[in-house]
CSV table of C-alpha atoms in Angstrom, one decimal:
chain,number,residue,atom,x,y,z
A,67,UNK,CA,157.5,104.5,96.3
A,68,UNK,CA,158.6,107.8,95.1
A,69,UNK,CA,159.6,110.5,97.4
A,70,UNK,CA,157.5,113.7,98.2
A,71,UNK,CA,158.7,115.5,95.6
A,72,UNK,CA,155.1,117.2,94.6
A,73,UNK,CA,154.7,120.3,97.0
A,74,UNK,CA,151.0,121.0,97.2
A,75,UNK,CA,149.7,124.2,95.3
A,76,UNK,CA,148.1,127.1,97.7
A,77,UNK,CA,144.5,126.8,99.3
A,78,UNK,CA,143.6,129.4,96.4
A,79,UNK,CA,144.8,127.1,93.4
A,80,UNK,CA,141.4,124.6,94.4
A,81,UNK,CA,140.7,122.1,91.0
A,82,UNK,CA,137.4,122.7,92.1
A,83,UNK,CA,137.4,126.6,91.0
A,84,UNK,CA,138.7,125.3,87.5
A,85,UNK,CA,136.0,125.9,84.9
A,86,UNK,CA,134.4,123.1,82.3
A,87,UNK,CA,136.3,120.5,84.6
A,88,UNK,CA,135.0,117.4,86.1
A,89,UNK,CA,136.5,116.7,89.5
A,90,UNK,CA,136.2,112.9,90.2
A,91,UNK,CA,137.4,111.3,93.0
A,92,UNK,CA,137.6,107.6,95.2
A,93,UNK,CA,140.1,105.2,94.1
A,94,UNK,CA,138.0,103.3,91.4
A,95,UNK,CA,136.7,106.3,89.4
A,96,UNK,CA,140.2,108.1,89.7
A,97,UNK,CA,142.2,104.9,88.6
A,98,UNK,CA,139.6,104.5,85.9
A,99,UNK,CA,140.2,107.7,84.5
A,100,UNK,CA,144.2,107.2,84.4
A,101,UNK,CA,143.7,104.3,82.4
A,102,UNK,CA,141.2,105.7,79.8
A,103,UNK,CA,143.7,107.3,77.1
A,104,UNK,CA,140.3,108.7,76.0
A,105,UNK,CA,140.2,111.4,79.1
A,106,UNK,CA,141.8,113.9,79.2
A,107,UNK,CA,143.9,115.1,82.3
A,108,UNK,CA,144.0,118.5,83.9
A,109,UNK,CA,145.1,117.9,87.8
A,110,UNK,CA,145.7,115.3,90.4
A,111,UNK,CA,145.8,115.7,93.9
A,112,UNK,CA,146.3,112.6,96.3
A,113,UNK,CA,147.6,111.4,99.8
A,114,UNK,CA,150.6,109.7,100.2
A,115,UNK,CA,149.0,106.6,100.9
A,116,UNK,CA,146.4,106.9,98.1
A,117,UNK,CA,149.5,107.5,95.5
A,118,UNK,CA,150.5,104.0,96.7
A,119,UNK,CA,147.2,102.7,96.2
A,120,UNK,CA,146.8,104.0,92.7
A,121,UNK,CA,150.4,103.1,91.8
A,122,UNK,CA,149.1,99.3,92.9
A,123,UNK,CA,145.8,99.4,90.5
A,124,UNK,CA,147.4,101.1,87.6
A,125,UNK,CA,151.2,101.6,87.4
A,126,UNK,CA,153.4,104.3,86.6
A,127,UNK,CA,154.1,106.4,85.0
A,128,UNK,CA,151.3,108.4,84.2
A,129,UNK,CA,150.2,111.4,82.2
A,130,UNK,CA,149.9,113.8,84.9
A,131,UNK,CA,152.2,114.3,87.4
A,132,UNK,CA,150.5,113.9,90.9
A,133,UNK,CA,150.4,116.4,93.5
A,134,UNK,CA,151.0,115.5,97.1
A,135,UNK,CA,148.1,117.0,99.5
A,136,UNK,CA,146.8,116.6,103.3
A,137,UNK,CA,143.3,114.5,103.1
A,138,UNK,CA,141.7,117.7,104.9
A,139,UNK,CA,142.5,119.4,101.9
A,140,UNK,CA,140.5,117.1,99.6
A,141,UNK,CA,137.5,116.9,102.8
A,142,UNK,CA,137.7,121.2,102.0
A,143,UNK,CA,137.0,121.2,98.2
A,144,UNK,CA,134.2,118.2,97.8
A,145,UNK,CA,130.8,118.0,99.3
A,146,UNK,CA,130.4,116.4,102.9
A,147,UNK,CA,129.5,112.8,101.7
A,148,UNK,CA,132.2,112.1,99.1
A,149,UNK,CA,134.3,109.6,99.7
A,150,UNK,CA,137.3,110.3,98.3
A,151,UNK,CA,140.2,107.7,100.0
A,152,UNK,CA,142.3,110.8,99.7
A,153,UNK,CA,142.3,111.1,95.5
A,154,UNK,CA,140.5,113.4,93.7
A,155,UNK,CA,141.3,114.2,89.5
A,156,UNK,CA,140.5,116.8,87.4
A,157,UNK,CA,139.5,116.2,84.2
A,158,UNK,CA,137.8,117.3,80.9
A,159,UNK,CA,134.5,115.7,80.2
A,160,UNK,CA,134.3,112.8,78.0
A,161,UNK,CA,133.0,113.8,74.7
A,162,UNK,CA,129.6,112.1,73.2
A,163,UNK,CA,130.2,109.5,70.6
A,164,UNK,CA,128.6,109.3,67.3
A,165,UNK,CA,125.5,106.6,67.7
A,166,UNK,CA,125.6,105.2,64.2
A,167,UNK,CA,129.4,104.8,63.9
A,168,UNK,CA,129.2,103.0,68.2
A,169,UNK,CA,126.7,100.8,67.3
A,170,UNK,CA,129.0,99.8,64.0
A,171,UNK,CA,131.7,98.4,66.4
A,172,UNK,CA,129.5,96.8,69.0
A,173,UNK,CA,127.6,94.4,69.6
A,174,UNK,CA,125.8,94.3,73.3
A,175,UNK,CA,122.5,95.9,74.1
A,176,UNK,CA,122.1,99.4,74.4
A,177,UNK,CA,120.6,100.8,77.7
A,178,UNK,CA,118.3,104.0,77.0
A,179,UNK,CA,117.0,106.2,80.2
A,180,UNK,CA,113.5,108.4,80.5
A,181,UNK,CA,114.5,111.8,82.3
A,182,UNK,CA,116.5,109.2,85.2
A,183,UNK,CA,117.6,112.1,87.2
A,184,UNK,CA,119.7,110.4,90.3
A,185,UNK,CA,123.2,110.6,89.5
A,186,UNK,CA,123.9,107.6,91.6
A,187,UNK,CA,121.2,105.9,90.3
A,188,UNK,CA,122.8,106.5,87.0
A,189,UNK,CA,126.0,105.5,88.5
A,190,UNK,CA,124.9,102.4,89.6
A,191,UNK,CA,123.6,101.8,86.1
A,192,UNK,CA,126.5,102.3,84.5
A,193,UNK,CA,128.2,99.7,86.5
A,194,UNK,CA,125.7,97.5,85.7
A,195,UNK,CA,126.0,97.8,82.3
A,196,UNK,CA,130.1,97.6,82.0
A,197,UNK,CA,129.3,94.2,83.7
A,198,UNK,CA,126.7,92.9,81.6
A,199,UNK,CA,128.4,93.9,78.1
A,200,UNK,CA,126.2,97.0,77.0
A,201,UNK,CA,127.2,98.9,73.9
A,202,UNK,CA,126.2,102.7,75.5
A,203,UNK,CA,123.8,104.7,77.6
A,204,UNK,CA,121.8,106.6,76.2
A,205,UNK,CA,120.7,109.8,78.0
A,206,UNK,CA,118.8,113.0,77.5
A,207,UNK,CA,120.6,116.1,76.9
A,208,UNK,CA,118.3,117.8,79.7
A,209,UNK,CA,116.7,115.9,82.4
A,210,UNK,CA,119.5,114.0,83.2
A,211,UNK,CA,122.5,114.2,85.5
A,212,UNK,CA,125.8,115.6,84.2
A,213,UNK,CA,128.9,114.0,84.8
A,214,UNK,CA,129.8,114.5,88.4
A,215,UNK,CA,132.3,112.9,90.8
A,216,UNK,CA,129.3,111.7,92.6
A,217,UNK,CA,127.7,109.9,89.3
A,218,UNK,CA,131.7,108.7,88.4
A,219,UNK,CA,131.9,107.2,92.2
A,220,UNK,CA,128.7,105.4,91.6
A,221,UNK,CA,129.6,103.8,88.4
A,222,UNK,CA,132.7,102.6,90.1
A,223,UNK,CA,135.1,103.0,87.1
A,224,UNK,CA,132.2,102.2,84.2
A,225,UNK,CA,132.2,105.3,83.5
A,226,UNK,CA,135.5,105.2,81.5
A,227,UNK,CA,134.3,102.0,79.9
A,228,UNK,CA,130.3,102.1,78.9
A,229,UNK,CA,130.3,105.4,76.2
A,230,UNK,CA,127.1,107.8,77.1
A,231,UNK,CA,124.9,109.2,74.2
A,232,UNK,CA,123.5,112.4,75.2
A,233,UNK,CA,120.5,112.9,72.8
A,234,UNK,CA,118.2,116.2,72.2
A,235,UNK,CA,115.1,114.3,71.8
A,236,UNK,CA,114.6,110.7,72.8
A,237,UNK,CA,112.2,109.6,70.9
A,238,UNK,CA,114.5,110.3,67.6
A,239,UNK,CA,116.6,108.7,69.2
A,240,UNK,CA,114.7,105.7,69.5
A,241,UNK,CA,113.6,105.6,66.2
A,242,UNK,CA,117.5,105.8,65.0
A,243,UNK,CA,118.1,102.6,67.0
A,244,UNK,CA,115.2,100.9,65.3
A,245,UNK,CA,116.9,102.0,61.8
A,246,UNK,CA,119.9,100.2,63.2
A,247,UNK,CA,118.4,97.2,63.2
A,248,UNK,CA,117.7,97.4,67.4
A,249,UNK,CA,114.3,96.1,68.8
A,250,UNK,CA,113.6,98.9,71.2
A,251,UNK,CA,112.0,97.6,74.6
A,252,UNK,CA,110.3,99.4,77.1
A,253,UNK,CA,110.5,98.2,80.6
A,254,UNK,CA,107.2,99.2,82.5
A,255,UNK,CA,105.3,97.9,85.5
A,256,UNK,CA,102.0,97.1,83.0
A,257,UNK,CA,103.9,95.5,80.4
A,258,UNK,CA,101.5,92.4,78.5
A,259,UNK,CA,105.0,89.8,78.9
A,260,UNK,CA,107.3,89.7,81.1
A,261,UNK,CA,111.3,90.3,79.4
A,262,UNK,CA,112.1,86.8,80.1
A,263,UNK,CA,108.8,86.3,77.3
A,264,UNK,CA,109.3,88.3,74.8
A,265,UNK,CA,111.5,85.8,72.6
A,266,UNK,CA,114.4,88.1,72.7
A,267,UNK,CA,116.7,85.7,71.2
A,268,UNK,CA,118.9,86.7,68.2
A,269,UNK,CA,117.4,90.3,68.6
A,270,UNK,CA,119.8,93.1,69.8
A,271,UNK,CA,118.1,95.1,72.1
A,272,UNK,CA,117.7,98.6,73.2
A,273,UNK,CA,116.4,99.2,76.7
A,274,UNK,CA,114.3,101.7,77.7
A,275,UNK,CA,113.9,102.6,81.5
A,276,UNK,CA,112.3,105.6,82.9
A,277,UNK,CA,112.2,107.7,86.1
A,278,UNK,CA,110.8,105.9,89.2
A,279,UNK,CA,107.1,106.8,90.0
A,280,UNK,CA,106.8,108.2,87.3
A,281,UNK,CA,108.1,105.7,84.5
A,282,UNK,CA,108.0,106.0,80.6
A,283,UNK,CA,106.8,109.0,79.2
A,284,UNK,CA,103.7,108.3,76.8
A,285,UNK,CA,106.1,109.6,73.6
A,286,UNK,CA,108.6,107.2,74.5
A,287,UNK,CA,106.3,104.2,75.5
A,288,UNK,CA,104.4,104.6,72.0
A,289,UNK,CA,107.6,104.6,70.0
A,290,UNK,CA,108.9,101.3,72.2
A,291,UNK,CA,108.5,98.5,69.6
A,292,UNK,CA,107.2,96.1,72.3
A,293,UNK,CA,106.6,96.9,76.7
A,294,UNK,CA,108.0,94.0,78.9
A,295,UNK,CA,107.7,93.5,82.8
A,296,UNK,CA,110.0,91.9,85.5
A,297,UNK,CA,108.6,89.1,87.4
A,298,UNK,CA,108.6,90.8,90.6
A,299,UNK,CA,105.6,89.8,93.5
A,300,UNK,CA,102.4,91.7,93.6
A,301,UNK,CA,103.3,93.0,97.0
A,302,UNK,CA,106.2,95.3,95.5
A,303,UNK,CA,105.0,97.9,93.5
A,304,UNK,CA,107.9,98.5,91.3
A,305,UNK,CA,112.3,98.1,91.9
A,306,UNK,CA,114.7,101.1,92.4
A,307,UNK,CA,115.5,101.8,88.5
A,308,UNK,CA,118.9,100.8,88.8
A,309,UNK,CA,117.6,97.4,90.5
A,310,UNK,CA,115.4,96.8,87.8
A,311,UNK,CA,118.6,97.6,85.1
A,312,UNK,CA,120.7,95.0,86.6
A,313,UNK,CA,117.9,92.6,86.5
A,314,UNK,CA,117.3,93.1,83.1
A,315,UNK,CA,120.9,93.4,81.5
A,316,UNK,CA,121.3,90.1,83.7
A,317,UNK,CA,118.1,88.5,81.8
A,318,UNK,CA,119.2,89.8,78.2
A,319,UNK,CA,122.8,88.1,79.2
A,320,UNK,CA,121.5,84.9,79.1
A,321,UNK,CA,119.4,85.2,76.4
């Protein structure tokens, strides 16, 4: 354990009045983030018994020197539900990857959401997709969330690890996937089969999930190559959307 040697800035010197930063924060998301040499660092500000912690999941040294503060401190600069276990990091977004040259040098399935706004829904989706071996996520450039310590809590570290693809218009987007040689499937309530049907073997796949209640837009549903259900009973309408993601990365995993 190193000694206090970090003497915290003034209340004035926040990370969260930076500009163009993310501040993340919880132990997953900011240990995540230390170990991505992809992200770049701008502060970090942590309790002496969260340094320990971190120091446990990801040894030091690391690239930024920590800065030792009081947990009221972090309960002052982040909204009243985050739950930060006394770390918080401020970073520089990660940048979007270039889809052809990703999908060159991977292999899973590619996950592709319909105006999805909840950040921890996308979150949770993330996770879910780091677990089940997906290539990316594919996201509008509007109508979705922006990278937030809330949506990087949610993902619980995947989102260092799953690369998101924020695209100006979805539908292109779709139609560059289908030129990559992926059969683009559209997960809906009405669908003809259900995924477990469709004959998915062999096929890489991108998914397509949309907002709940409202689901896929017509655009996007008439450029899906093929609409597939989940099996779920006739008394439940639909699944939360990042229910129905797990589900479905789980059924394309044992394909």
């Amino acid at each position: 354990m190193r000694q206090n040697r970090h003497r915290p800035r003034p209340q004035d010197a926040s990370p969260a009045r930076e500009e163009g930063g993310v501040l993340l924060y919880g132990l997953h998301a900011v240990s995540a983030a230390l170990a991505n040499p992809a992200r770049r660092l701008r502060r970090l500000l942590v309790t002496r018994g969260a340094e320990q912690e971190l120091a446990e999941r990801f040894s030091p040294p690391w690239r930024i020197t920590p800065e030792l503060v009081e947990r009221n401190r972090l309960d002052a600069m982040l909204p009243p539900d985050a739950i930060h276990q006394g770390a918080a990091l401020m970073v520089e977004p990660l940048a979007s990857p270039n889809m052809e040259r990703l999908l060159e040098g991977t292999s899973g399935p590619v996950l592709v959401l319909d105006q999805v706004t909840d950040p921890r829904n996308v979150g949770a989706i993330l996770r879910s997709a780091a677990a089940f071996g997906a290539a990316a996520l594919v996201l509008q450039e509007r109508h979705a969330p922006a990278e937030t310590g809330a949506l990087a809590r949610a993902a619980s570290g995947a989102l260092e690890v799953v690369p998101i693809l924020r695209e100006v218009n979805l539908s292109r987007a779709l139609e560059q996937l289908k030129k990559a040689g992926l059969w683009v499937v559209g997960l809906e309530a009405a669908g003809p089969v259900t995924l477990a049907q469709s004959g998915l073997t062999g096929r890489r796949v991108a998914l397509v999930l949309g907002a709940e209640g409202e689901g896929l837009r017509r655009l996007t549903r008439e450029t899906c190559d093929e609409l597939v259900r989940l099996p779920i009973q006739a008394s439940m309408e639909s699944l939360n959307v990042s229910a129905a993601a797990a589900v479905a990365l789980y059924e394309l995993a044992r394909e």
